[in-house]
Short mmCIF file of C-alpha atoms in Angstrom, two decimals:
data_model
loop_
_atom_site.label_atom_id
_atom_site.label_comp_id
_atom_site.label_asym_id
_atom_site.label_seq_id
_atom_site.Cartn_x
_atom_site.Cartn_y
_atom_site.Cartn_z
CA MET Y 27 225.01 226.68 264.02
CA LYS Y 28 221.28 226.27 264.29
CA TYR Y 29 220.07 222.48 264.80
CA VAL Y 30 216.67 221.72 264.44
CA LEU Y 31 215.15 218.56 265.94
CA ILE Y 32 212.24 216.45 265.27
CA GLY Y 33 210.37 214.20 267.78
CA GLY Y 34 211.22 214.78 271.35
CA SER Y 35 211.82 211.40 272.92
CA ILE Y 36 214.73 209.26 273.77
CA ALA Y 37 216.47 209.48 270.47
CA CYS Y 38 216.18 213.17 270.41
CA TYR Y 39 217.30 213.46 274.41
CA GLY Y 40 220.80 211.36 273.24
CA ALA Y 41 221.55 213.52 269.86
CA ILE Y 42 220.87 216.69 272.30
CA ILE Y 43 223.17 215.20 274.38
CA GLY Y 44 225.98 214.23 271.57
CA ILE Y 45 225.77 217.83 270.54
CA LYS Y 46 226.40 219.81 273.92
CA SER Y 47 229.45 217.11 274.52
CA LEU Y 48 231.24 219.58 271.37
CA ASP Y 49 229.23 222.63 270.45
CA LYS Y 50 228.78 224.65 273.76
CA ASN Y 51 227.07 227.32 272.32
CA ALA Y 52 224.86 224.80 269.86
CA ASP Y 53 220.82 226.99 268.74
CA ILE Y 54 219.03 223.89 269.58
CA THR Y 55 214.94 223.58 268.48
CA VAL Y 56 213.52 220.70 269.76
CA PHE Y 57 209.95 220.10 267.98
CA GLY Y 58 207.85 217.59 269.52
CA ASP Y 59 203.71 217.11 269.26
CA GLU Y 60 203.29 216.02 272.85
CA ASN Y 61 203.46 219.21 274.28
CA SER Y 62 205.24 217.87 277.31
CA PRO Y 63 208.74 217.44 279.00
CA LEU Y 64 211.57 214.90 277.94
CA TYR Y 65 210.38 211.79 279.78
CA SER Y 66 210.77 208.24 279.42
CA ARG Y 67 208.00 205.92 277.95
CA PRO Y 68 208.96 202.67 278.98
CA LEU Y 69 208.78 204.02 282.54
CA ILE Y 70 204.73 204.79 282.20
CA SER Y 71 203.86 200.74 283.36
CA TYR Y 72 206.12 201.48 286.65
CA PHE Y 73 204.04 204.63 286.68
CA LEU Y 74 200.64 202.44 286.90
CA GLU Y 75 202.47 199.77 289.67
CA GLY Y 76 203.42 202.82 291.79
CA LYS Y 77 206.93 201.83 291.53
CA THR Y 78 207.54 205.80 289.85
CA SER Y 79 206.02 209.39 290.58
CA LYS Y 80 204.16 210.39 287.62
CA GLU Y 81 206.63 213.58 287.92
CA ASN Y 82 209.62 211.46 287.82
CA LEU Y 83 208.27 210.24 284.15
CA ALA Y 84 210.49 213.12 283.55
CA PHE Y 85 213.73 210.88 284.06
CA ARG Y 86 216.82 213.39 283.35
CA GLY Y 87 214.73 216.09 285.46
CA ALA Y 88 211.61 218.90 284.01
CA ASP Y 89 213.80 221.05 283.26
CA PHE Y 90 216.41 219.24 280.73
CA TYR Y 91 215.37 221.10 277.87
CA CYS Y 92 215.71 224.42 279.97
CA LYS Y 93 219.16 223.21 281.77
CA ASN Y 94 220.72 222.90 278.28
CA GLY Y 95 219.31 225.95 277.00
CA VAL Y 96 216.84 223.37 274.17
CA ASN Y 97 214.09 225.74 272.51
CA ASN Y 98 211.20 223.29 272.75
CA LEU Y 99 208.44 224.01 270.97
CA SER Y 100 205.11 221.81 270.31
CA TYR Y 101 204.14 222.00 266.68
CA LYS Y 102 204.02 219.45 264.95
CA ILE Y 103 206.17 219.57 261.59
CA THR Y 104 204.75 219.07 258.03
CA ALA Y 105 206.60 219.72 255.62
CA ILE Y 106 211.10 219.46 254.80
CA ASN Y 107 212.86 221.52 252.50
CA PRO Y 108 216.22 219.66 252.29
CA GLU Y 109 217.21 223.06 249.28
CA LEU Y 110 216.08 225.46 251.57
CA LYS Y 111 217.25 223.65 254.67
CA THR Y 112 213.91 224.57 256.26
CA VAL Y 113 211.07 223.12 258.39
CA LYS Y 114 207.59 223.77 258.17
CA ALA Y 115 205.33 224.00 261.24
CA GLU Y 116 201.16 223.99 261.82
CA ASN Y 117 201.80 227.46 262.37
CA GLY Y 118 201.97 227.70 258.67
CA LYS Y 119 206.01 228.92 259.57
CA ASN Y 120 209.34 227.53 258.29
CA TYR Y 121 211.95 227.13 260.21
CA PRO Y 122 216.08 227.03 259.11
CA TYR Y 123 218.13 224.93 259.91
CA ASP Y 124 221.56 223.81 259.88
CA LYS Y 125 221.71 220.33 260.73
CA LEU Y 126 218.19 218.62 261.25
CA PHE Y 127 217.71 215.04 263.11
CA PHE Y 128 214.49 213.06 262.63
CA GLY Y 129 213.93 211.64 265.75
CA THR Y 130 210.10 211.50 265.07
CA GLY Y 131 209.66 207.65 266.30
CA SER Y 132 207.21 205.63 265.51
CA ARG Y 133 202.92 205.54 266.68
CA PRO Y 134 200.64 202.34 267.52
CA PHE Y 135 199.69 200.03 264.63
CA VAL Y 136 195.70 199.74 264.98
CA PRO Y 137 194.54 197.90 262.35
CA PRO Y 138 190.75 198.40 261.00
CA ILE Y 139 188.37 195.68 263.23
CA GLN Y 140 185.05 195.73 262.70
CA GLY Y 141 182.85 198.07 265.80
CA LEU Y 142 185.99 199.48 266.96
CA GLU Y 143 184.42 203.23 266.96
CA LYS Y 144 182.00 201.79 269.64
CA VAL Y 145 183.46 201.15 272.09
CA LYS Y 146 184.18 204.41 274.25
CA ASN Y 147 186.89 203.43 277.03
CA LYS Y 148 189.77 202.42 274.51
CA THR Y 149 193.45 202.98 274.17
CA CYS Y 150 196.84 202.28 273.29
CA PHE Y 151 199.71 201.63 275.45
CA TYR Y 152 202.47 204.20 274.80
CA THR Y 153 202.44 207.56 276.29
CA ALA Y 154 202.52 209.51 278.95
CA ASP Y 155 198.90 209.98 278.60
CA ASP Y 156 197.54 207.00 277.49
CA ALA Y 157 198.89 205.43 281.41
CA PHE Y 158 197.01 208.57 282.62
CA ARG Y 159 193.83 207.73 280.68
CA LEU Y 160 194.13 204.66 282.09
CA LYS Y 161 194.86 205.01 285.71
CA LYS Y 162 191.48 207.12 285.37
CA THR Y 163 189.66 205.25 284.01
CA LEU Y 164 189.90 201.86 285.39
CA ASN Y 165 189.05 200.88 288.93
CA ALA Y 166 189.39 197.50 291.16
CA ASP Y 167 185.97 195.83 289.35
CA SER Y 168 187.09 197.30 285.34
CA ARG Y 169 187.39 194.29 282.71
CA LEU Y 170 190.34 195.02 281.12
CA LEU Y 171 190.68 193.10 278.00
CA ILE Y 172 194.50 194.14 276.67
CA VAL Y 173 194.56 193.30 272.57
CA GLY Y 174 198.35 192.36 272.38
CA ALA Y 175 201.12 189.80 274.43
CA GLY Y 176 204.18 191.53 273.26
CA LEU Y 177 206.13 193.45 275.77
CA ILE Y 178 203.94 196.33 275.61
CA GLY Y 179 200.53 194.28 276.05
CA LEU Y 180 202.54 192.57 279.40
CA LYS Y 181 203.91 195.02 281.49
CA CYS Y 182 200.48 196.86 280.79
CA ALA Y 183 198.54 193.95 281.95
CA GLU Y 184 201.35 194.20 285.16
CA GLY Y 185 201.41 198.22 285.52
CA CYS Y 186 197.53 197.69 285.87
CA TYR Y 187 197.36 194.91 287.95
CA HIS Y 188 197.92 197.10 291.00
CA ILE Y 189 193.95 198.75 289.94
CA THR Y 190 192.30 195.44 288.75
CA LYS Y 191 192.73 191.77 288.79
CA ASN Y 192 190.09 191.16 286.42
CA ILE Y 193 192.50 190.65 283.28
CA THR Y 194 192.16 188.91 279.74
CA VAL Y 195 195.70 189.26 277.10
CA ILE Y 196 194.76 188.09 273.65
CA ASP Y 197 197.33 187.58 271.22
CA LEU Y 198 196.43 186.41 267.52
CA GLN Y 199 200.01 184.59 267.92
CA THR Y 200 200.73 181.22 270.01
CA ARG Y 201 202.45 182.49 272.90
CA VAL Y 202 203.05 185.70 274.85
CA LEU Y 203 206.53 187.94 274.11
CA PRO Y 204 205.80 186.36 270.41
CA THR Y 205 208.98 188.45 269.06
CA ALA Y 206 211.15 188.66 271.83
CA THR Y 207 211.20 185.09 273.11
CA THR Y 208 211.24 181.46 272.41
CA PRO Y 209 208.63 179.85 272.90
CA LYS Y 210 210.15 177.92 276.11
CA VAL Y 211 210.72 180.42 277.77
CA ALA Y 212 207.10 182.23 276.73
CA ARG Y 213 205.69 178.89 278.94
CA ILE Y 214 207.63 180.29 281.79
CA LEU Y 215 206.44 183.75 281.87
CA GLU Y 216 202.70 182.37 280.90
CA ASN Y 217 202.89 180.38 283.89
CA VAL Y 218 203.83 182.97 285.81
CA LEU Y 219 201.03 184.74 284.10
CA THR Y 220 198.17 182.64 284.78
CA GLU Y 221 199.83 182.77 289.02
CA LYS Y 222 198.71 185.66 288.71
CA GLY Y 223 195.57 185.06 287.65
CA ILE Y 224 195.43 186.78 284.52
CA THR Y 225 193.41 184.81 281.58
CA GLN Y 226 195.57 184.61 278.53
CA ARG Y 227 193.82 183.58 274.92
CA LEU Y 228 196.72 183.20 272.38
CA GLY Y 229 196.14 182.36 269.09
CA VAL Y 230 193.12 183.93 268.09
CA SER Y 231 192.34 188.01 267.44
CA VAL Y 232 189.44 189.96 267.41
CA ASN Y 233 186.81 189.84 264.57
CA SER Y 234 184.73 192.45 265.46
CA PHE Y 235 183.97 194.75 268.59
CA GLU Y 236 180.30 196.09 270.39
CA GLU Y 237 180.59 198.05 272.92
CA ASN Y 238 181.87 196.54 276.01
CA SER Y 239 182.16 193.09 274.37
CA ALA Y 240 184.77 191.54 271.63
CA VAL Y 241 183.90 188.69 268.92
CA LEU Y 242 187.01 186.71 268.82
CA SER Y 243 187.93 184.74 265.98
CA THR Y 244 186.82 181.48 267.54
CA GLY Y 245 183.39 183.06 267.83
CA GLU Y 246 183.76 183.98 271.70
CA LYS Y 247 182.50 186.62 272.76
CA ILE Y 248 184.68 188.60 275.57
CA PRO Y 249 183.23 191.16 278.08
CA PHE Y 250 185.28 193.81 278.77
CA ASP Y 251 185.18 197.45 280.38
CA VAL Y 252 188.45 199.17 278.93
CA VAL Y 253 190.17 197.73 276.25
CA VAL Y 254 193.66 198.22 275.22
CA LEU Y 255 195.73 197.83 272.39
CA ALA Y 256 198.68 196.79 272.08
CA MET Y 257 199.11 195.54 268.09
CA GLY Y 258 202.74 196.59 268.15
CA VAL Y 259 204.16 199.74 267.00
CA ARG Y 260 205.58 201.50 263.22
CA PRO Y 261 207.46 204.37 262.15
CA VAL Y 262 206.67 207.32 261.35
CA THR Y 263 209.29 208.30 258.34
CA GLU Y 264 207.06 211.78 257.12
CA PRO Y 265 207.06 214.56 256.28
CA LEU Y 266 210.98 213.12 256.12
CA ALA Y 267 210.06 210.55 253.56
CA SER Y 268 208.76 213.09 251.15
CA ALA Y 269 211.19 214.84 251.63
CA GLY Y 270 213.50 212.10 249.51
CA ALA Y 271 214.74 210.35 251.99
CA LEU Y 272 215.63 206.84 251.25
CA THR Y 273 213.27 204.19 253.25
CA SER Y 274 212.37 200.64 253.80
CA ARG Y 275 210.34 200.08 256.97
CA GLY Y 276 212.29 202.96 258.65
CA ILE Y 277 214.07 205.60 257.68
CA ILE Y 278 217.60 204.72 256.41
CA VAL Y 279 220.82 205.64 257.83
CA ASP Y 280 224.56 204.83 257.48
CA GLU Y 281 227.23 203.95 259.96
CA TYR Y 282 226.96 207.74 260.80
CA MET Y 283 223.32 207.79 261.71
CA ARG Y 284 222.99 210.58 258.17
CA THR Y 285 219.88 209.69 256.16
CA SER Y 286 220.13 209.83 252.36
CA VAL Y 287 219.08 213.78 252.72
CA PRO Y 288 222.46 215.88 253.29
CA ASP Y 289 222.93 217.15 256.68
CA VAL Y 290 219.49 215.60 257.66
CA PHE Y 291 220.49 212.77 260.61
CA SER Y 292 218.12 209.80 262.62
CA ALA Y 293 217.98 207.74 264.97
CA GLY Y 294 214.90 205.40 267.06
CA ASP Y 295 212.53 203.96 266.31
CA CYS Y 296 211.84 205.58 263.08
CA ALA Y 297 215.49 204.38 261.78
CA GLU Y 298 216.85 201.49 260.61
CA SER Y 299 220.29 201.06 261.69
CA TYR Y 300 223.65 198.65 260.95
CA ASP Y 301 222.62 196.30 263.58
CA ALA Y 302 226.08 193.95 265.12
CA VAL Y 303 224.75 190.51 264.81
CA SER Y 304 223.18 189.82 261.71
CA GLY Y 305 225.16 192.85 260.33
CA GLU Y 306 222.22 194.31 258.23
CA LYS Y 307 219.95 197.25 258.43
CA ARG Y 308 217.65 196.77 260.78
CA LEU Y 309 214.11 198.29 262.79
CA LEU Y 310 215.48 197.62 266.70
CA GLN Y 311 212.70 200.23 268.39
CA LEU Y 312 214.54 200.26 271.84
CA PHE Y 313 215.83 202.45 274.11
CA PRO Y 314 218.91 202.11 273.65
CA SER Y 315 219.41 201.97 270.37
CA ALA Y 316 217.35 205.61 270.53
CA TYR Y 317 219.96 206.95 272.79
CA ASN Y 318 222.84 206.26 271.47
CA GLY Y 319 222.25 206.42 267.98
CA GLY Y 320 220.84 209.79 268.74
CA LEU Y 321 224.14 210.35 271.18
CA ILE Y 322 226.19 209.31 267.96
CA ALA Y 323 224.01 211.34 265.41
CA GLY Y 324 223.57 214.25 267.69
CA LYS Y 325 228.12 214.55 268.08
CA ASN Y 326 227.92 213.63 264.35
CA MET Y 327 225.92 217.21 263.48
CA ALA Y 328 228.20 219.14 265.82
CA GLY Y 329 231.36 218.02 263.41
CA ALA Y 330 232.37 214.61 264.91
CA ASN Y 331 232.82 211.46 262.55
CA GLU Y 332 231.76 208.72 264.42
CA SER Y 333 230.16 205.36 263.34
CA PHE Y 334 227.70 203.01 265.25
CA LEU Y 335 229.07 199.86 265.18
CA THR Y 336 228.02 197.81 268.45
CA ASP Y 337 223.98 198.12 268.16
CA VAL Y 338 221.88 194.90 268.92
CA ALA Y 339 218.68 193.47 270.15
CA LEU Y 340 218.42 194.35 274.40
CA ASN Y 341 214.95 194.14 276.02
CA SER Y 342 215.46 194.08 280.23
CA THR Y 343 212.44 193.80 282.47
CA SER Y 344 210.71 191.92 285.07
CA PHE Y 345 207.46 190.27 284.91
CA PHE Y 346 205.56 190.22 288.63
CA GLY Y 347 209.64 190.05 289.86
CA LEU Y 348 210.65 187.35 287.63
CA ARG Y 349 213.60 188.90 285.97
CA PHE Y 350 214.10 188.84 281.89
CA THR Y 351 216.83 190.08 279.83
CA SER Y 352 217.43 189.10 276.16
CA CYS Y 353 220.32 190.51 273.78
CA GLY Y 354 220.71 190.17 269.89
CA SER Y 355 219.80 186.87 267.67
CA TYR Y 356 218.49 183.54 269.33
CA ASP Y 357 220.37 181.78 265.56
CA GLY Y 358 222.96 179.25 266.17
CA GLU Y 359 223.68 176.62 268.47
CA LEU Y 360 221.45 175.94 271.51
CA ILE Y 361 223.05 176.17 275.06
CA GLU Y 362 220.75 175.70 277.95
CA THR Y 363 220.47 176.10 281.36
CA GLU Y 364 218.20 175.18 283.74
CA ASN Y 365 218.21 175.95 287.74
CA GLY Y 366 215.60 176.24 290.12
CA THR Y 367 213.15 179.04 288.42
CA ASP Y 368 216.61 180.56 286.42
CA TYR Y 369 216.42 179.93 283.23
CA LYS Y 370 219.42 180.25 279.82
CA ALA Y 371 219.95 180.34 276.98
CA LEU Y 372 222.85 181.54 274.46
CA TYR Y 373 222.98 180.91 270.81
CA ILE Y 374 226.07 180.57 269.14
CA LYS Y 375 226.73 179.99 265.84
CA ASN Y 376 230.60 180.35 263.78
CA GLY Y 377 232.97 180.93 266.76
CA LEU Y 378 230.61 184.45 268.10
CA LEU Y 379 227.52 184.48 270.71
CA ASN Y 380 224.77 185.63 268.42
CA GLY Y 381 222.17 186.54 271.29
CA TYR Y 382 220.67 185.19 274.59
CA ILE Y 383 218.13 184.67 277.06
CA LEU Y 384 218.41 185.27 280.79
CA VAL Y 385 215.09 184.50 283.10
CA GLY Y 386 215.69 185.02 286.69
CA ASN Y 387 219.26 185.71 287.44
CA THR Y 388 220.26 187.83 285.47
CA ASP Y 389 223.80 188.80 287.34
CA CYS Y 390 226.54 190.18 285.05
CA ALA Y 391 224.34 189.51 282.00
CA GLY Y 392 226.30 192.77 280.45
CA ILE Y 393 229.63 190.09 280.24
CA TYR Y 394 227.51 188.11 277.79
CA THR Y 395 226.16 191.70 276.35
CA ASN Y 396 229.91 192.97 275.55
CA ILE Y 397 230.84 189.81 273.56
CA ILE Y 398 227.27 189.75 271.73
CA SER Y 399 228.04 193.43 270.54
CA HIS Y 400 231.33 193.72 270.15
CA ARG Y 401 231.74 189.99 268.48
CA ILE Y 402 234.43 188.63 270.48
CA PRO Y 403 235.57 185.36 269.40
CA LEU Y 404 234.52 182.63 271.77
CA LYS Y 405 237.63 181.56 270.60
CA ASP Y 406 239.20 184.48 273.02
CA THR Y 407 237.31 183.49 275.73
CA ASP Y 408 237.57 180.80 278.39
CA ASN Y 409 233.57 179.20 277.72
CA LYS Y 410 233.35 176.68 280.94
CA LEU Y 411 233.42 180.19 283.09
CA LEU Y 412 231.24 182.12 280.18
CA PHE Y 413 228.28 179.27 279.71
CA GLY Y 414 228.56 178.89 283.61
CA SER Y 415 227.86 182.22 285.52
CA PRO Y 416 230.00 184.80 283.50
CA SER Y 417 232.89 187.56 284.63
CA LEU Y 418 235.65 189.48 283.47
CA ALA Y 419 237.57 186.01 283.88
CA VAL Y 420 235.59 184.88 280.74
CA TYR Y 421 239.11 186.83 279.87
CA ASP Y 422 242.52 186.14 280.02
CA VAL Y 423 244.86 187.40 282.62
CA ALA Y 424 246.45 189.85 280.16
CA THR Y 425 242.77 191.41 279.03
CA ARG Y 426 241.84 191.27 282.36
CA ASN Y 427 244.53 193.39 283.53
CA LYS Y 428 244.22 195.84 280.59
CA LEU Y 429 241.07 196.54 281.71
CA LEU Y 430 241.34 196.40 285.12
CA SER Y 431 244.12 198.72 285.56
CA GLU Y 432 243.51 201.44 282.92
CA LYS Y 433 240.96 204.67 282.83
CA VAL Y 434 237.72 203.46 280.92
CA MET R 105 239.76 212.23 289.20
CA LYS R 106 240.64 208.86 292.12
CA ARG R 107 239.50 205.82 290.69
CA ILE R 108 240.06 202.34 292.07
CA TYR R 109 242.07 200.08 290.44
CA VAL R 110 243.20 196.16 291.02
CA ASN R 111 245.80 194.38 290.62
CA GLU R 112 244.76 190.93 290.03
CA LYS R 113 248.63 189.39 290.98
CA TRP R 114 248.29 190.33 294.67
CA CYS R 115 245.01 189.25 295.36
CA LEU R 116 244.86 187.24 297.96
CA GLY R 117 240.77 185.96 297.22
CA CYS R 118 240.29 186.89 300.53
CA HIS R 119 236.91 188.37 300.34
CA LEU R 120 237.40 190.57 302.40
CA CYS R 121 236.41 193.25 300.45
CA GLU R 122 232.93 192.21 300.00
CA TYR R 123 232.61 192.90 303.79
CA PHE R 124 234.13 195.74 304.33
CA CYS R 125 231.93 197.16 301.30
CA VAL R 126 228.60 195.34 302.59
CA TYR R 127 229.19 196.92 306.25
CA ALA R 128 230.46 200.56 305.10
CA ASN R 129 227.44 200.92 302.64
CA SER R 130 224.87 199.07 305.81
CA GLY R 131 225.03 202.51 307.88
CA ILE R 132 225.36 200.61 310.85
CA SER R 133 227.89 200.69 313.25
CA ASP R 134 228.37 197.40 314.34
CA MET R 135 230.40 195.21 311.61
CA THR R 136 228.92 192.02 313.13
CA GLU R 137 225.43 193.15 313.66
CA ALA R 138 225.95 194.67 309.78
CA ILE R 139 226.54 191.92 308.57
CA LYS R 140 225.05 188.41 310.35
CA ASN R 141 221.82 187.11 308.74
CA LYS R 142 221.76 189.80 306.84
CA PRO R 143 221.03 189.31 303.32
CA PHE R 144 224.56 190.01 301.31
CA VAL R 145 224.65 192.32 298.32
CA PRO R 146 228.61 193.63 297.96
CA ARG R 147 229.43 196.66 295.56
CA VAL R 148 232.42 194.39 294.17
CA ASN R 149 232.96 190.67 293.90
CA VAL R 150 236.18 188.85 293.79
CA GLU R 151 236.10 186.46 290.67
CA CYS R 152 237.42 183.74 290.25
CA ALA R 153 239.40 182.59 287.65
CA GLU R 154 241.39 179.17 286.72
CA ASN R 155 244.41 179.70 289.53
CA SER R 156 243.46 183.36 290.39
CA THR R 157 241.15 185.92 292.43
CA PHE R 158 240.39 189.18 291.90
CA ALA R 159 237.68 191.99 292.51
CA VAL R 160 235.54 193.59 290.69
CA ASN R 161 233.30 196.83 291.03
CA CYS R 162 232.24 200.29 288.97
CA ARG R 163 235.24 201.26 286.97
CA GLN R 164 233.78 204.95 287.12
CA CYS R 165 233.65 204.68 283.33
CA GLU R 166 234.28 208.35 281.66
CA ASN R 167 231.06 207.41 279.31
CA PRO R 168 228.92 204.98 281.11
CA ILE R 169 227.01 203.08 279.31
CA CYS R 170 224.99 202.04 282.63
CA VAL R 171 223.27 205.48 282.42
CA SER R 172 222.33 206.16 278.83
CA ALA R 173 220.83 202.49 279.43
CA CYS R 174 218.84 204.05 282.16
CA ILE R 175 215.44 204.01 281.46
CA SER R 176 214.14 206.09 285.01
CA GLY R 177 217.01 209.05 285.39
CA ALA R 178 218.42 206.70 288.39
CA LEU R 179 221.78 206.73 287.27
CA SER R 180 223.67 209.19 286.42
CA LYS R 181 227.30 211.00 286.47
CA ASN R 182 227.64 213.22 289.51
CA ASP R 183 230.30 216.85 289.43
CA ASP R 184 232.74 214.65 290.52
CA GLY R 185 232.76 211.95 287.89
CA ILE R 186 231.13 208.95 290.27
CA ILE R 187 228.26 207.11 288.98
CA THR R 188 225.66 207.14 290.98
CA VAL R 189 222.70 205.55 291.47
CA ASP R 190 218.83 207.42 293.07
CA LYS R 191 217.36 204.51 294.65
CA SER R 192 214.18 206.13 295.21
CA LYS R 193 213.78 206.42 290.95
CA CYS R 194 215.47 203.12 289.89
CA VAL R 195 212.58 200.81 288.93
CA GLY R 196 214.27 198.09 289.10
CA CYS R 197 214.54 196.90 285.51
CA GLY R 198 218.09 195.64 285.24
CA SER R 199 218.85 197.74 282.14
CA CYS R 200 221.93 199.20 283.26
CA VAL R 201 222.73 194.82 284.47
CA MET R 202 222.51 194.14 281.03
CA VAL R 203 224.72 196.28 279.77
CA CYS R 204 227.62 197.08 282.10
CA PRO R 205 230.55 195.50 280.15
CA PHE R 206 232.68 194.83 284.18
CA GLY R 207 229.22 193.52 285.59
CA ALA R 208 229.70 195.25 288.21
CA ILE R 209 226.24 196.90 288.55
CA SER R 210 223.23 194.15 290.50
CA VAL R 211 220.13 194.17 291.58
CA ASP R 212 220.08 194.02 295.29
CA GLY R 213 217.14 192.93 297.61
CA ASN R 214 214.76 195.46 297.35
CA GLY R 215 214.89 195.34 293.72
CA VAL R 216 216.94 198.43 293.28
CA ALA R 217 220.02 198.79 291.09
CA ASN R 218 223.31 198.96 293.44
CA LYS R 219 226.41 199.41 292.35
CA CYS R 220 230.08 201.13 294.32
CA GLU R 221 230.13 205.04 294.22
CA LEU R 222 233.67 204.89 295.72
CA CYS R 223 232.19 205.42 299.34
CA PHE R 224 231.70 208.92 298.29
CA SER R 225 227.87 209.71 299.85
CA ASN R 226 228.16 206.98 302.96
CA SER R 227 230.29 208.01 306.76
CA PHE R 228 233.28 207.12 305.20
CA GLY R 229 233.61 209.10 302.69
CA SER R 230 236.75 207.13 300.95
CA PRO R 231 236.50 203.35 299.69
CA LEU R 232 236.54 201.25 302.49
CA CYS R 233 237.29 198.65 300.40
CA VAL R 234 240.95 199.47 299.54
CA THR R 235 241.20 200.87 303.02
CA HIS R 236 240.72 197.32 304.05
CA CYS R 237 242.50 195.23 301.41
CA PRO R 238 245.84 193.21 303.10
CA ASN R 239 247.70 193.25 300.10
CA ASN R 240 247.25 196.63 298.59
CA ALA R 241 245.51 194.28 295.00
CA ILE R 242 242.70 197.69 295.52
CA VAL R 243 244.15 200.89 295.22
CA PHE R 244 241.93 204.74 294.85
CA GLU R 245 244.53 206.43 292.77
CA GLU R 246 244.85 209.06 289.58
CA ARG R 247 246.13 207.47 286.93
#
């Protein structure tokens, strides 16, 4: 069987593992446009921080493709022909497929801002090359301006903090991590940044750029040496959308990760897939969603018939040593616990745990995650324990015995 | 493969497994020196339910979701089926802690993932929590 994979990041990685698990002799070709071995994008801030090396960005080894017998071609795919079952590469050649995986992911969103072209030292913070560029450009005296206080912007600030302490983060929203967290948790994280001397200008936007300064919506001028544009990402749906695939914000896939085009599967940042909490199709754009969606797609491309119904929003990281883990939706009755620097929010709706945010102590967070992603009703758990400190003890004795006495 | 299984009805709640775990993975030959006045982060934890206790450590899942969620490549399954941590690659993001449905992975004092590796890589070679469980509540066998 001839498999063609477009993309070359985490969803493709999952798809390769999935295909190989069922089809040992699979003929797999990956088309990526980054000209690099498979690497893990969330590692780039840790690379700047010095917590991982350039070599280790290739998180499953530089020889991952080779070891799995995968043919890796660095050509951009410009068209897909579902009738002939071929993809057309930028070199003009057509490549046939039996099963196609579309894992193009996303690209940074940069709105048109007046004067942006005048800024010499600017980058997004998305690829390994972006991190290498920042490492080369920044020095201890650099004034760094980060536009966007989401996860990417804040992790960029933390990574760069090991090079320069002169950092300003701005966001149009009135708080940091506007989509990943709540106002209360945002305040905790803002205090951490403030303690480190990172300036935050929230509820403002950049009206225009000069070569070395930004003029804000307030009229204030912020001088800088380097700008990072971290205003979120958008799914890359071309060229599959032009080939007739159903799209909304991303490529629509069913629970088997099939697109509306026969023999074409998709997962990762470019795909809108089933979210277990809302029960709706959503862009999750997170590492575990990409890997697991890719894995299921790969298996199904190789003949399996598995569905993926346990996907939920998941984030785990730390900000200057303060741990932060979240899951699901912040929708429902709030149960809040504060204990020193530890904070916990649980969201409950219709007898189900819908989401959580843990700051500080994140021990056994997976107990909550499992209950959320598998929609385990709270009538079946010991909720005094669950709302206090999670462990397997929240399940009844029969369930525990089964879990601890059987192969899993 | 041989895995660790726990029989809750025999657990006395003595926590000896935790002590032997920390000792086994300390690399120090004297038990007192290995434990006393040191950070205590065992890879097996005795959990307390209502009127009951039981030990929990990594189940060495056949399809480990900690490995799939690992962004750094630190977690992997070796040829013997044991899920291991390459501490030099771990960045301490906590993704494994976030997804382990057993609550069997923690982040240690150095900010890296800490989990049971069946004592295969320390000087003991087989799980010390099992050897020293006084009531056979923890066993190491093929099922």
